[in-house]
Short mmCIF file of C-alpha atoms in Angstrom, two decimals:
data_model
loop_
_atom_site.label_atom_id
_atom_site.label_comp_id
_atom_site.label_asym_id
_atom_site.label_seq_id
_atom_site.Cartn_x
_atom_site.Cartn_y
_atom_site.Cartn_z
CA MET U 1 38.91 -6.41 7.13
CA ILE U 2 35.79 -4.90 5.58
CA LEU U 3 33.90 -2.00 7.12
CA GLU U 4 30.19 -1.79 6.31
CA LEU U 5 28.11 1.29 7.13
CA ASP U 6 24.36 1.87 7.06
CA CYS U 7 23.89 5.61 7.58
CA GLY U 8 20.30 6.37 8.54
CA ASN U 9 18.64 9.62 9.46
CA SER U 10 19.24 9.17 13.18
CA PHE U 11 21.99 6.57 13.59
CA ILE U 12 24.91 4.91 11.85
CA LYS U 13 24.90 1.14 12.01
CA TRP U 14 28.32 -0.39 11.44
CA ARG U 15 30.06 -3.71 11.37
CA VAL U 16 33.53 -5.01 10.62
CA LEU U 17 33.93 -8.32 8.78
CA ASN U 18 36.84 -10.67 8.26
CA ALA U 19 37.53 -10.26 4.54
CA ALA U 20 38.79 -13.82 4.15
CA VAL U 21 35.86 -15.73 5.63
CA GLY U 22 33.17 -13.07 5.95
CA GLY U 23 32.81 -13.61 9.69
CA LEU U 24 31.71 -10.81 11.99
CA ILE U 25 34.49 -9.18 14.02
CA SER U 26 32.60 -6.34 15.66
CA GLU U 27 29.44 -4.25 15.23
CA GLY U 28 27.52 -1.40 16.79
CA VAL U 29 25.19 1.58 16.43
CA VAL U 30 26.32 5.18 16.96
CA ASP U 31 24.73 8.61 16.67
CA SER U 32 27.58 10.60 15.11
CA ASP U 33 30.64 10.42 12.86
CA LEU U 34 32.89 11.03 15.87
CA ALA U 35 31.29 8.21 17.84
CA LEU U 36 31.86 5.92 14.85
CA LEU U 37 35.57 6.73 14.80
CA GLU U 38 35.85 6.16 18.54
CA SER U 39 34.15 2.76 18.24
CA LEU U 40 36.41 1.67 15.40
CA ARG U 41 39.58 2.87 17.13
CA ALA U 42 38.64 0.72 20.14
CA ILE U 43 38.78 -2.49 18.09
CA ASP U 44 41.93 -4.46 18.85
CA ARG U 45 44.24 -4.93 15.84
CA LEU U 46 41.88 -3.20 13.47
CA SER U 47 43.23 -3.33 9.91
CA LEU U 48 40.65 -2.10 7.44
CA GLY U 49 41.22 -2.80 3.77
CA LYS U 50 37.87 -1.92 2.25
CA CYS U 51 34.64 -0.08 3.03
CA ARG U 52 31.17 -0.08 1.54
CA LEU U 53 28.43 2.27 2.58
CA VAL U 54 24.75 3.04 2.11
CA SER U 55 23.39 6.41 3.19
CA VAL U 56 20.04 8.19 3.19
CA ARG U 57 21.68 11.37 4.48
CA THR U 58 22.36 14.46 2.40
CA GLY U 59 25.17 14.36 -0.13
CA GLU U 60 27.13 16.83 1.97
CA GLU U 61 26.79 14.77 5.16
CA THR U 62 27.65 11.54 3.40
CA GLY U 63 30.62 13.08 1.63
CA ALA U 64 31.98 14.41 4.91
CA LEU U 65 31.79 10.94 6.49
CA ILE U 66 33.48 9.34 3.48
CA ASP U 67 36.31 11.89 3.70
CA ILE U 68 36.78 11.09 7.39
CA ILE U 69 36.91 7.33 6.78
CA GLU U 70 39.34 7.65 3.87
CA ARG U 71 41.67 9.99 5.78
CA GLU U 72 41.57 8.04 9.04
CA PHE U 73 42.11 4.54 7.62
CA GLY U 74 43.68 5.17 4.20
CA ILE U 75 41.04 3.18 2.31
CA SER U 76 38.59 3.93 -0.46
CA VAL U 77 34.85 3.87 0.20
CA ILE U 78 32.35 2.36 -2.21
CA ARG U 79 28.89 3.91 -1.96
CA ALA U 80 25.68 2.13 -2.96
CA GLU U 81 23.66 3.90 -5.65
CA SER U 82 20.14 3.67 -7.02
CA ALA U 83 19.43 1.36 -9.95
CA ARG U 84 16.50 0.58 -12.17
CA GLU U 85 17.20 -3.14 -11.87
CA MET U 86 19.66 -5.26 -9.92
CA SER U 87 20.01 -8.92 -8.90
CA GLY U 88 16.68 -9.78 -10.46
CA VAL U 89 14.71 -7.02 -8.70
CA ARG U 90 13.11 -4.23 -10.77
CA ASN U 91 12.62 -0.92 -8.99
CA GLY U 92 8.90 -0.08 -9.03
CA TYR U 93 9.12 3.68 -8.45
CA GLU U 94 8.20 5.95 -11.34
CA ASP U 95 11.44 7.82 -10.60
CA TYR U 96 13.66 4.99 -9.38
CA GLU U 97 16.22 7.37 -7.87
CA ARG U 98 13.60 8.63 -5.41
CA LEU U 99 13.32 5.26 -3.67
CA GLY U 100 15.31 5.29 -0.44
CA LEU U 101 18.55 3.37 -0.75
CA ASP U 102 17.99 1.53 2.52
CA ARG U 103 14.64 0.28 1.23
CA TRP U 104 16.20 -0.72 -2.09
CA LEU U 105 18.96 -2.74 -0.45
CA ALA U 106 16.54 -4.38 1.98
CA MET U 107 14.46 -5.46 -1.02
CA LEU U 108 17.52 -6.92 -2.74
CA GLY U 109 18.39 -8.79 0.44
CA GLY U 110 14.84 -10.04 0.99
CA PHE U 111 14.40 -11.27 -2.58
CA HIS U 112 17.74 -13.04 -2.37
CA LEU U 113 16.85 -14.76 0.92
CA ALA U 114 13.44 -15.69 -0.49
CA SER U 115 15.28 -17.64 -3.21
CA GLY U 116 13.39 -15.89 -5.97
CA GLY U 117 9.93 -16.17 -4.44
CA ALA U 118 7.53 -13.32 -3.67
CA CYS U 119 8.29 -11.46 -0.46
CA LEU U 120 7.11 -8.70 1.83
CA VAL U 121 9.86 -6.63 3.45
CA LEU U 122 8.98 -4.67 6.61
CA ASP U 123 11.48 -2.25 8.15
CA PHE U 124 10.84 -0.75 11.60
CA GLY U 125 13.23 2.12 12.16
CA THR U 126 12.75 5.86 12.58
CA ALA U 127 10.18 5.46 9.82
CA VAL U 128 8.31 2.25 9.04
CA THR U 129 8.34 0.93 5.48
CA ALA U 130 6.72 -1.97 3.66
CA ASP U 131 7.67 -3.20 0.19
CA PHE U 132 6.13 -5.89 -1.98
CA ILE U 133 8.31 -7.85 -4.42
CA ALA U 134 6.67 -10.39 -6.73
CA ALA U 135 8.22 -13.74 -7.64
CA ASP U 136 9.39 -12.32 -10.97
CA GLY U 137 11.31 -9.58 -9.16
CA GLU U 138 8.84 -6.79 -9.89
CA HIS U 139 8.61 -4.26 -7.06
CA LEU U 140 4.90 -3.53 -6.71
CA GLY U 141 5.46 -0.48 -4.50
CA GLY U 142 5.21 0.08 -0.80
CA PHE U 143 4.19 2.23 2.14
CA ILE U 144 5.90 4.64 4.53
CA CYS U 145 4.58 5.77 7.91
CA PRO U 146 6.05 7.13 11.17
CA GLY U 147 7.95 4.64 13.26
CA MET U 148 7.93 4.35 17.04
CA PRO U 149 10.51 7.13 17.59
CA LEU U 150 8.61 9.60 15.41
CA MET U 151 5.21 8.83 16.93
CA ARG U 152 6.59 9.07 20.45
CA ASN U 153 8.46 12.31 19.80
CA GLN U 154 5.50 13.95 18.11
CA LEU U 155 3.33 13.29 21.14
CA ARG U 156 6.04 14.48 23.50
CA THR U 157 6.60 17.64 21.46
CA HIS U 158 3.02 18.66 20.81
CA THR U 159 1.30 17.52 24.00
CA ARG U 160 2.44 19.47 27.06
CA LYS U 161 1.56 16.88 29.68
CA ILE U 162 3.32 13.98 27.96
CA ARG U 163 6.81 13.89 29.43
CA TYR U 164 8.74 10.75 30.25
CA GLY U 165 12.13 9.16 29.65
CA ASP U 166 13.34 6.20 27.63
CA LEU U 167 13.53 3.89 30.65
CA ALA U 168 9.87 4.53 31.47
CA ALA U 169 9.00 3.85 27.83
CA GLU U 170 10.82 0.51 27.91
CA ARG U 171 9.02 -0.55 31.08
CA ALA U 172 5.65 0.45 29.65
CA LEU U 173 6.07 -1.99 26.77
CA SER U 174 6.19 -5.00 29.10
CA SER U 175 2.45 -5.41 28.50
CA ASN U 176 -0.22 -4.56 25.92
CA ALA U 177 -3.01 -4.02 28.44
CA PRO U 178 -4.76 -0.64 28.38
CA GLY U 179 -2.44 1.91 29.97
CA ARG U 180 -3.09 3.20 33.49
CA THR U 181 -0.47 5.93 33.17
CA THR U 182 0.31 8.34 30.34
CA VAL U 183 3.54 6.60 29.42
CA GLU U 184 1.78 3.23 29.26
CA ALA U 185 -1.07 4.65 27.19
CA VAL U 186 1.28 6.30 24.69
CA GLU U 187 3.81 3.50 24.33
CA ARG U 188 1.25 0.73 24.10
CA GLY U 189 -0.95 2.75 21.77
CA CYS U 190 1.93 3.38 19.38
CA SER U 191 2.96 -0.27 19.60
CA LEU U 192 -0.55 -1.38 18.66
CA MET U 193 -0.51 0.98 15.69
CA LEU U 194 2.64 -0.74 14.42
CA ARG U 195 1.04 -4.14 14.91
CA GLY U 196 -2.03 -3.02 13.01
CA PHE U 197 0.24 -1.86 10.18
CA VAL U 198 1.79 -5.32 9.97
CA LEU U 199 -1.60 -7.04 9.84
CA THR U 200 -2.70 -4.76 7.01
CA GLN U 201 0.45 -5.50 5.00
CA LEU U 202 0.03 -9.24 5.50
CA GLU U 203 -3.58 -9.03 4.35
CA MET U 204 -2.52 -7.17 1.22
CA ALA U 205 0.28 -9.65 0.49
CA ARG U 206 -2.19 -12.53 0.75
CA SER U 207 -4.48 -10.78 -1.71
CA TYR U 208 -1.58 -10.78 -4.18
CA TRP U 209 0.01 -14.16 -3.62
CA GLY U 210 -2.19 -16.26 -1.35
CA ALA U 211 0.09 -18.04 1.11
CA ASP U 212 3.02 -18.26 -1.29
CA PHE U 213 5.30 -15.49 -0.05
CA ALA U 214 8.02 -14.87 2.52
CA VAL U 215 8.01 -12.12 5.14
CA PHE U 216 11.15 -10.38 6.36
CA ILE U 217 11.22 -7.97 9.28
CA THR U 218 14.18 -5.72 10.01
CA GLY U 219 14.95 -2.49 11.85
CA GLY U 220 15.54 -1.50 15.46
CA ASP U 221 11.93 -2.01 16.56
CA ALA U 222 11.42 -5.36 14.82
CA ASP U 223 10.89 -7.13 18.15
CA LEU U 224 7.79 -5.02 18.87
CA VAL U 225 5.88 -6.62 15.98
CA ALA U 226 7.46 -10.07 15.72
CA GLY U 227 4.56 -11.73 17.53
CA VAL U 228 2.04 -10.44 14.98
CA ALA U 229 3.70 -12.37 12.17
CA PRO U 230 5.16 -15.58 13.64
CA GLU U 231 5.88 -16.83 10.13
CA ALA U 232 8.17 -13.88 9.46
CA ARG U 233 11.94 -14.08 9.50
CA ILE U 234 13.65 -11.36 11.53
CA VAL U 235 16.85 -10.30 9.77
CA PRO U 236 18.53 -7.43 11.65
CA ASP U 237 21.18 -6.99 8.95
CA LEU U 238 18.95 -7.20 5.90
CA VAL U 239 20.25 -3.89 4.51
CA PHE U 240 23.80 -5.23 4.79
CA VAL U 241 22.77 -8.33 2.83
CA GLY U 242 21.64 -6.05 0.02
CA LEU U 243 24.70 -3.81 0.40
CA ALA U 244 27.02 -6.75 -0.27
CA MET U 245 25.02 -7.49 -3.43
CA ALA U 246 25.06 -3.88 -4.64
CA CYS U 247 28.73 -3.25 -3.78
CA PRO U 248 30.68 -6.50 -4.20
CA LEU U 249 34.30 -6.23 -3.08
CA THR U 250 36.93 -8.26 -4.89
#
């Protein structure tokens, strides 16, 4: 069995694959190293042989998690690293090591799924990112802005009268009509900002490539913007697609 980990700033996304056929055995999202161990221990007949990991956390945090995995399951962990070029994609950052590894792997995955055509990769997580990859594999650059969790938390933190829970936030997003309560106004306003971001990225992609490009949307809040780009392909595990390319296991 193969354990794959995508360690973000807020959560760890994990999945266990059947090494022989590549099929999914189990998956989940947790908020701590301990919760990850508990989730894995709960899998019936778990027998891990290999692990690959991508992390945007500090070296110390990532190293601690790797130590835990290696001690607990007696396996080695392969960690994705930055590269100037890989699988036909050329990193467009002036300092390629400064590009977030999750973005890099999502680009590798998107370009692969686009079968070598131009593509726009949109990731809606804690932060929102957009990256443009031309048909020749050249990364033209991208954008980063606050995602739904950051926008929501900033308003909650810095505005005294904005206080509501996650359940109220979920209910508020059942419509895009102007809000008649604070929670509706905040949640729908932030949602519309994300939708506007998508429209801007699509407009820019068309200025580059006309209609000849693919769009991939990933991340926990992908569903909030899916209706803005009906031509887009939602790929929840796009980072894992790139991780398999960057860290092949033989």
